[in-house]
Amino acid sequence: MKTIALFAALVPMGAAFGAWNVTGGDVSPAEPIVFAKAAGHSHHCRKPGVSEEVGENNLFAWAEKYHLDSYGVGSPWTVSNRAVYALNERADRDRYFGGLKNDQMEEMMDVAGNEAMLRRLNERGGGMLFYLDNETPKSCFGHMWYVGFKQTVPAWHDYSQDRPCWYSDYDNDTAERNALTGDYHKRRTYATIVAEQRRYGALAIWAHPTSWWTKDGKNKGPFVTNIATDMIPQLMRDGYLDGMTVQGYDPYHADYQNLWFALLDLGYRVPGFSELDLSPTHGIEEKGTMLFNWIPFLRRPYTIEELKREFRAAHHTMSSGPGLYMKVDGNLQGAELESGAGKTHKVEVFAWPADGEKTLSRVQLLGRGGKVLAEKRDFAGGCITWNVAADAEGGYLVARVFGENDADFAEKRQQLVKHCALTNPVWLRTDAFRAPKPIPAPDPLTIREVRELEDFLLKGEFRFDPRVKKELEPGMVPVWAFQIDKVRAALERAAVR
């Protein structure tokens, strides 16, 4: 479900530039390069009553319009899959999750039908890559999607969107009972699913990380959550994320970016991604349908293994239309470089306006905290070179641009920002800025203290916290609501028991 923050958060500008000394800003010509545009997070046949032919025609018309090069095909994958999906999520929910349909598992999965669908798309695609994706798990601890998903169970196997189920003893008093078996409705934990998919080589991306809404449409009404609640514990337990959505629903999503910068500030490797969350059966000519991951220098045709390699390297840019990439000391974004006091890094930001626009209103170089270190206004395209005098504290660099009419991005409703693009970071590593070591704790959903902290997000309690100075709109979650320091402490206590 699409949930959005209504107003852009204020971002430090002007005199609030970060602490690193940045010089230069020289402009030189640079011809636009080849980018491979990759789209992630979809639902191929979601709308009932719409044929696969109509959906696929919509998909190919849209892909051609935006020069798309690869696309993750998410469930429901086919019309027949959608019907089985709906039956087992609703009428047969107790039978399926009670294990009473295990003898039909092969038929329900329909791996052969899904593979045939992918072959059909790839044969028609003219070199465009179509690969399997799925939004799973879908529960109140957040949603995830994948690059290179391996189907091992039916698509809905780990779903419990808004009904309480059992993950550990913490759920004994709240989990729904199966009416046919009397046992709890049980689901696999997020960490279990991510570990399984990684074994098959997939990347697990956290979707719409601050998404929530209310049942009555009032900001303080009955709470429904898609917030990536289990993301922070998993990050700390594993020591990294495959990725999190930083651009989605809107080209500029302030709360997604704020959370991302907070995690990068801790030293973790967290590649950012753009996502769509759309279905071609619904029609896809609307705002927010050109949020792609732009991979510099990659040309079609390419394989899923090449795509995963580029994403793991974090070479991609998140963009609604502008062309953008960055090099630091000749290294493409995603690099981790040794830095320190007395070192100066050469930063080259290559940027071009989106089609139909003449300039970029802002080209920014960002550092820790998402603070603006340097900025060029009204840039027609090319290369900007800055020199960054580093220090012993270390950090990271991200390039960000805004469309020609979006210089006021921080003052207007975020839905009115038409164009934004961000590179992934270049990490400048020092002894003070390394990726924290994984915390060898049990599965976060089995740790009572972690679960109690997660309830603050799950139940929407943060909306009523005295730290909230202005009523929060759907999709707004302040970084402090994730209680990062408390989660770390809880995991560390659990690890030593």
XYZ file of C-alpha atoms in Angstrom:
497
model
C 0.000 0.000 0.000
C 1.331 3.425 -0.925
C 1.884 5.615 2.136
C 3.595 8.974 2.024
C 4.976 11.772 4.113
C 3.171 14.986 3.311
C 5.907 17.518 3.862
C 9.633 17.477 3.189
C 11.805 17.624 6.299
C 14.073 20.634 6.590
C 17.611 19.779 5.540
C 20.558 21.871 6.767
C 21.604 24.235 4.029
C 23.843 27.243 3.429
C 25.939 28.047 6.486
C 25.235 24.618 7.961
C 27.777 22.937 5.676
C 29.638 20.045 7.284
C 33.003 20.138 9.036
C 35.267 18.856 6.248
C 37.081 21.573 4.318
C 35.947 21.413 0.699
C 37.622 23.464 -2.023
C 37.384 23.717 -5.785
C 34.088 23.368 -7.538
C 35.622 23.674 -10.983
C 33.332 22.752 -13.875
C 34.451 20.897 -16.982
C 32.579 19.420 -19.956
C 31.593 15.757 -19.825
C 29.453 13.859 -22.276
C 26.558 11.833 -20.813
C 27.480 8.182 -20.377
C 25.555 4.953 -20.781
C 23.500 3.934 -17.747
C 21.614 0.675 -17.369
C 18.257 1.435 -15.748
C 17.081 -1.288 -13.379
C 13.648 -1.414 -11.731
C 12.840 -3.285 -8.529
C 9.781 -4.183 -6.429
C 6.705 -5.012 -8.498
C 3.539 -7.128 -8.507
C 3.109 -8.570 -11.981
C -0.557 -9.674 -11.964
C -2.014 -8.015 -8.913
C -5.336 -6.627 -10.194
C -8.198 -9.140 -10.599
C -10.000 -9.209 -13.929
C -7.017 -7.973 -15.949
C -5.407 -10.426 -18.352
C -1.709 -11.189 -18.478
C -1.675 -9.889 -22.052
C -2.943 -6.459 -20.983
C -0.503 -6.310 -18.090
C 2.432 -7.297 -20.238
C 1.512 -4.808 -22.951
C 1.399 -2.086 -20.285
C 4.760 -3.252 -18.980
C 6.513 -3.191 -22.351
C 5.059 0.183 -23.379
C 6.236 1.703 -20.107
C 9.657 0.040 -20.272
C 10.203 1.344 -23.798
C 9.109 4.853 -22.850
C 11.656 5.069 -20.019
C 14.393 3.018 -21.737
C 14.382 0.397 -18.992
C 17.017 -2.356 -19.095
C 15.988 -4.780 -16.336
C 12.934 -5.427 -14.209
C 12.252 -7.556 -11.144
C 8.989 -9.458 -11.691
C 7.185 -9.746 -8.358
C 4.226 -11.872 -7.294
C 1.447 -12.589 -8.049
C 3.403 -13.723 -11.099
C 0.556 -15.071 -13.251
C -3.234 -14.968 -13.342
C -3.424 -18.563 -12.084
C -0.920 -17.763 -9.340
C -3.021 -14.764 -8.303
C -6.135 -16.938 -7.885
C -4.319 -19.519 -5.741
C -2.641 -16.712 -3.809
C -6.031 -15.086 -2.975
C -7.606 -18.403 -1.954
C -4.861 -19.322 0.475
C -4.478 -15.876 1.990
C -8.212 -15.717 2.705
C -10.665 -18.644 2.545
C -8.038 -21.375 3.007
C -5.769 -19.453 5.346
C -6.216 -21.835 8.267
C -5.932 -24.909 6.059
C -2.770 -23.717 4.330
C -0.933 -22.415 7.373
C -2.112 -25.413 9.401
C -0.221 -27.697 7.038
C -3.412 -29.278 5.708
C -2.545 -28.556 2.062
C 1.066 -29.707 2.038
C 0.235 -32.399 -0.511
C -0.672 -29.604 -2.979
C 2.538 -27.623 -2.512
C 3.989 -28.324 -5.966
C 0.764 -27.282 -7.674
C 0.422 -24.135 -5.546
C 3.997 -23.060 -6.234
C 3.692 -23.650 -10.003
C 7.419 -23.137 -10.562
C 7.086 -24.287 -14.164
C 4.370 -21.696 -14.873
C 6.440 -18.918 -13.345
C 9.524 -19.925 -15.308
C 7.458 -19.960 -18.498
C 6.265 -16.427 -17.716
C 9.865 -15.235 -17.322
C 10.933 -16.914 -20.561
C 8.067 -15.222 -22.410
C 9.050 -11.794 -21.091
C 12.738 -12.265 -21.838
C 12.036 -13.519 -25.366
C 9.961 -10.425 -26.050
C 12.254 -7.994 -24.255
C 14.868 -7.404 -26.945
C 17.767 -7.721 -24.528
C 15.924 -6.382 -21.485
C 16.437 -8.637 -18.449
C 13.446 -9.948 -16.507
C 14.136 -11.865 -13.303
C 12.129 -13.213 -10.382
C 11.332 -10.991 -7.397
C 8.871 -11.312 -4.530
C 7.753 -9.027 -1.737
C 8.213 -11.296 1.262
C 7.934 -11.462 4.181
C 4.923 -9.185 4.443
C 4.153 -8.740 8.092
C 4.031 -5.937 10.624
C 7.830 -5.900 10.979
C 8.294 -4.583 7.443
C 8.422 -5.762 3.837
C 11.326 -6.923 1.701
C 11.994 -7.470 -2.007
C 14.827 -9.224 -3.792
C 17.208 -9.222 -6.701
C 17.612 -12.832 -7.807
C 14.814 -14.341 -5.689
C 14.683 -18.152 -5.439
C 11.200 -19.604 -5.115
C 11.272 -22.252 -2.366
C 7.716 -21.891 -1.025
C 4.476 -20.370 -2.366
C 4.635 -16.586 -2.695
C 2.384 -15.905 0.315
C 4.037 -18.430 2.644
C 5.468 -15.780 4.982
C 2.553 -13.331 4.943
C 0.560 -12.008 7.868
C 0.123 -8.406 6.862
C -2.178 -7.137 9.613
C -3.049 -10.200 11.707
C -0.896 -11.182 14.696
C 1.068 -14.400 14.295
C 3.680 -16.297 16.278
C 7.452 -15.884 15.921
C 8.566 -16.676 19.470
C 7.271 -17.023 23.026
C 6.886 -13.239 23.100
C 3.778 -13.775 20.953
C 2.076 -16.336 23.204
C -0.574 -13.918 24.456
C -1.278 -12.099 21.199
C -0.829 -14.509 18.276
C -3.922 -15.613 16.414
C -4.923 -19.271 16.737
C -5.574 -21.509 13.756
C -9.263 -22.421 13.905
C -8.638 -25.890 12.441
C -5.540 -27.009 14.345
C -5.784 -24.970 17.549
C -2.103 -24.084 17.262
C -0.771 -20.589 16.745
C -0.562 -19.059 13.289
C 3.202 -19.349 12.918
C 5.502 -17.710 10.406
C 9.214 -17.886 9.668
C 11.290 -15.001 11.014
C 12.721 -12.334 8.748
C 16.288 -13.375 9.526
C 15.467 -16.955 8.517
C 14.103 -15.886 5.132
C 16.958 -13.483 4.399
C 19.535 -16.157 5.266
C 17.775 -18.629 2.964
C 17.689 -16.212 0.033
C 21.322 -15.229 0.538
C 22.301 -18.889 0.334
C 20.816 -18.851 -3.175
C 22.730 -15.678 -4.031
C 19.870 -13.179 -3.783
C 20.054 -9.648 -2.391
C 17.395 -8.749 0.180
C 16.231 -5.120 0.028
C 14.128 -3.511 2.759
C 11.069 -1.845 1.220
C 9.398 1.526 2.030
C 11.131 1.712 5.447
C 8.964 4.386 7.133
C 5.605 3.452 5.606
C 2.494 3.607 7.816
C -1.080 4.859 7.737
C -4.246 4.763 9.842
C -7.521 2.941 9.403
C -9.630 6.078 9.838
C -7.395 8.464 7.887
C -6.551 10.522 10.970
C -2.895 10.891 11.852
C -3.406 9.683 15.414
C -6.010 7.071 14.550
C -5.814 3.241 14.577
C -2.346 2.371 13.347
C -1.309 0.177 10.395
C 2.389 -0.337 9.763
C 4.765 -1.340 7.003
C 7.716 0.227 8.850
C 10.999 -1.696 8.514
C 10.948 -2.496 12.213
C 13.228 -5.557 12.125
C 15.765 -3.868 9.833
C 17.928 -2.259 12.518
C 18.323 -5.437 14.614
C 19.194 -7.432 11.492
C 21.721 -4.820 10.407
C 23.493 -5.007 13.741
C 23.342 -8.799 13.922
C 24.724 -9.294 10.400
C 26.977 -6.223 10.271
C 25.530 -5.008 6.944
C 22.416 -4.838 4.773
C 22.129 -5.930 1.172
C 20.147 -2.735 0.716
C 17.327 -0.464 1.841
C 14.937 1.720 -0.113
C 16.033 5.356 -0.084
C 13.939 6.529 -3.034
C 10.367 5.306 -3.357
C 6.794 6.584 -3.833
C 8.306 10.043 -4.318
C 11.593 11.066 -5.982
C 12.554 12.807 -2.740
C 11.467 10.999 0.420
C 12.920 12.900 3.356
C 12.342 10.250 6.039
C 13.886 7.474 3.953
C 16.962 9.606 3.373
C 17.236 10.671 7.020
C 17.169 7.043 8.191
C 19.728 6.023 5.582
C 22.143 8.758 6.603
C 21.757 7.752 10.258
C 22.781 4.178 9.443
C 25.665 5.325 7.262
C 26.804 7.577 10.127
C 27.349 4.440 12.213
C 29.840 3.144 9.665
C 27.727 0.329 8.250
C 27.708 -0.639 4.589
C 24.079 -0.033 3.576
C 23.579 0.380 -0.186
C 20.605 2.543 -1.087
C 18.009 1.551 -3.692
C 15.108 2.990 -5.654
C 11.877 1.002 -5.711
C 8.585 1.128 -7.586
C 5.969 -0.969 -5.729
C 3.705 -1.062 -8.784
C 1.740 -3.512 -10.899
C 1.449 -3.238 -14.696
C -2.064 -4.659 -14.459
C -3.083 -1.439 -12.676
C -1.547 0.706 -15.399
C 1.697 2.517 -14.679
C 1.390 5.995 -16.171
C 1.574 7.971 -12.972
C 4.012 9.861 -10.774
C 6.601 7.677 -9.119
C 6.877 5.152 -11.947
C 10.330 6.122 -13.147
C 12.291 5.608 -9.925
C 15.110 3.411 -11.163
C 18.555 2.243 -10.136
C 20.929 3.687 -12.738
C 24.109 1.636 -13.163
C 26.906 3.602 -14.857
C 28.710 2.079 -17.841
C 26.676 -1.166 -17.865
C 25.133 -2.029 -21.224
C 22.421 -4.485 -22.146
C 22.208 -7.341 -22.529
C 23.480 -8.327 -19.097
C 22.818 -11.272 -16.818
C 21.285 -11.468 -13.368
C 24.743 -12.304 -12.010
C 26.181 -9.130 -13.514
C 23.282 -7.126 -12.066
C 23.814 -8.567 -8.589
C 27.544 -7.856 -8.851
C 26.887 -4.185 -9.604
C 24.329 -3.860 -6.813
C 26.621 -5.528 -4.272
C 29.337 -3.091 -5.285
C 26.807 -0.244 -4.769
C 27.798 1.267 -8.109
C 24.247 2.405 -8.826
C 22.535 5.768 -8.524
C 18.927 6.219 -7.366
C 17.211 8.522 -9.838
C 13.843 9.775 -11.056
C 15.431 11.066 -14.271
C 18.698 13.009 -13.820
C 21.935 11.328 -14.825
C 24.414 11.191 -11.948
C 27.491 9.331 -10.818
C 30.532 10.084 -8.673
C 34.180 9.132 -8.499
C 36.509 9.701 -5.550
C 40.221 9.405 -6.319
C 39.167 7.687 -9.530
C 37.010 5.099 -7.724
C 33.347 4.733 -8.596
C 30.668 5.169 -5.919
C 30.388 2.154 -3.623
C 34.139 2.109 -2.986
C 35.640 1.959 0.503
C 38.844 3.998 0.636
C 41.432 4.459 3.346
C 41.490 8.014 4.600
C 42.723 10.027 7.556
C 44.081 13.335 8.758
C 46.233 15.058 6.157
C 44.643 13.246 3.216
C 42.872 15.112 0.446
C 40.410 13.312 -1.809
C 39.557 14.357 -5.346
C 35.800 14.133 -5.890
C 34.324 14.207 -9.386
C 30.546 14.507 -9.682
C 29.148 13.887 -13.157
C 25.568 15.118 -13.547
C 23.008 15.915 -16.259
C 19.401 17.159 -16.146
C 16.478 14.823 -16.720
C 14.935 14.672 -20.171
C 12.810 17.768 -20.757
C 14.789 19.943 -18.332
C 17.668 22.303 -19.069
C 19.431 22.519 -15.722
C 19.828 20.958 -12.307
C 18.822 23.476 -9.659
C 21.233 21.982 -7.113
C 24.191 19.627 -7.331
C 25.241 18.760 -3.810
C 28.081 16.901 -2.138
C 26.887 15.396 1.147
C 28.769 14.029 4.128
C 27.976 12.579 7.532
C 24.505 13.342 8.781
C 23.447 14.081 5.210
C 24.946 17.543 5.618
C 25.750 19.578 2.533
C 29.516 19.969 2.159
C 29.432 21.828 -1.150
C 26.857 22.842 -3.722
C 26.626 24.100 -7.286
C 23.437 25.890 -8.413
C 21.812 25.935 -11.858
C 24.105 23.382 -13.438
C 23.568 22.547 -17.107
C 25.558 19.316 -17.013
C 29.101 18.008 -17.021
C 31.663 17.386 -14.296
C 32.212 19.272 -11.049
C 35.485 18.654 -9.206
C 35.873 19.238 -5.503
C 38.762 18.527 -3.145
C 37.884 17.229 0.304
C 40.409 17.580 3.121
C 39.701 14.560 5.306
C 40.300 14.029 9.004
C 40.823 11.197 11.458
C 37.072 10.851 12.034
C 36.390 9.516 8.549
C 32.936 9.344 7.010
C 31.389 9.070 3.569
C 30.464 11.127 0.536
C 27.197 11.091 -1.433
C 26.271 13.202 -4.449
C 22.678 14.431 -4.766
C 20.911 16.537 -7.387
C 17.497 18.172 -7.810
C 15.519 19.092 -10.924
C 15.396 22.576 -12.386
C 12.179 23.465 -10.508
C 13.092 21.737 -7.244
C 15.570 24.099 -5.610
C 12.955 24.614 -2.881
C 12.748 20.880 -2.126
C 13.103 21.422 1.628
C 10.253 23.928 1.893
C 7.486 22.398 -0.230
C 5.403 19.248 0.002
C 7.671 16.390 -0.863
C 5.190 15.076 -3.443
C 5.810 18.250 -5.465
C 9.506 17.454 -5.958
C 9.671 16.173 -9.517
C 13.300 15.142 -9.834
C 15.950 13.955 -7.417
C 18.902 11.597 -7.733
C 21.439 10.281 -5.218
C 24.581 8.236 -5.648
C 25.550 5.504 -3.283
C 28.349 6.491 -0.916
C 32.062 6.341 -1.126
C 33.166 5.400 2.376
C 36.311 7.111 3.711
C 37.577 4.620 6.258
C 39.738 5.464 9.254
C 40.372 3.671 12.552
C 37.484 5.731 13.947
C 35.136 4.877 11.088
C 34.958 1.149 10.416
C 31.885 -0.966 9.896
C 30.833 -2.243 13.333
C 31.369 -5.941 13.884
C 28.295 -8.191 13.813
C 26.676 -8.788 17.170
C 26.376 -12.587 17.667
C 22.877 -12.408 19.130
C 19.989 -14.821 18.559
C 17.303 -14.065 15.988
C 15.983 -10.583 16.917
C 12.342 -11.732 16.861
C 13.152 -14.198 19.644
C 14.663 -11.602 22.020
C 12.094 -10.164 24.420
C 13.942 -6.890 25.026
C 14.278 -6.258 21.285
C 10.614 -7.057 20.741
C 9.595 -4.594 23.465
C 11.591 -1.881 21.703
C 10.073 -2.819 18.338
C 6.587 -2.368 19.791
C 7.275 1.363 19.932
C 7.190 1.331 16.129
C 4.683 -1.497 15.630
C 2.012 0.169 17.715
C 2.638 3.703 16.461
C 3.570 4.910 19.945
C 6.182 7.265 18.525
C 3.355 9.491 17.260
C 2.540 10.512 20.830
C 6.107 10.941 22.084
C 6.870 14.384 23.593
C 9.762 14.737 21.158
C 7.214 15.157 18.349
C 6.839 18.914 17.923
C 4.524 18.812 14.898
C 1.904 16.141 14.291
C 3.326 13.366 12.151
C 1.696 12.509 8.833
C 1.584 8.972 7.378
C 5.034 7.929 6.215
C 6.862 10.155 8.702
C 9.034 8.331 11.243
C 11.757 10.299 13.046
C 15.099 8.520 13.238
C 14.972 8.485 17.043
C 11.845 6.316 16.900
C 14.035 3.393 15.759
C 15.839 3.588 19.143
C 19.099 2.543 17.529
C 21.288 2.755 20.633
C 18.801 0.820 22.763
C 18.463 -1.893 20.130
C 22.230 -2.284 19.999
C 22.437 -2.570 23.785
C 19.641 -5.161 23.849
C 21.371 -7.273 21.203
C 24.679 -7.071 23.032
C 23.062 -8.223 26.277
C 21.374 -11.097 24.463
C 24.674 -12.086 22.848
C 26.511 -12.637 26.129
C 23.872 -14.858 27.739
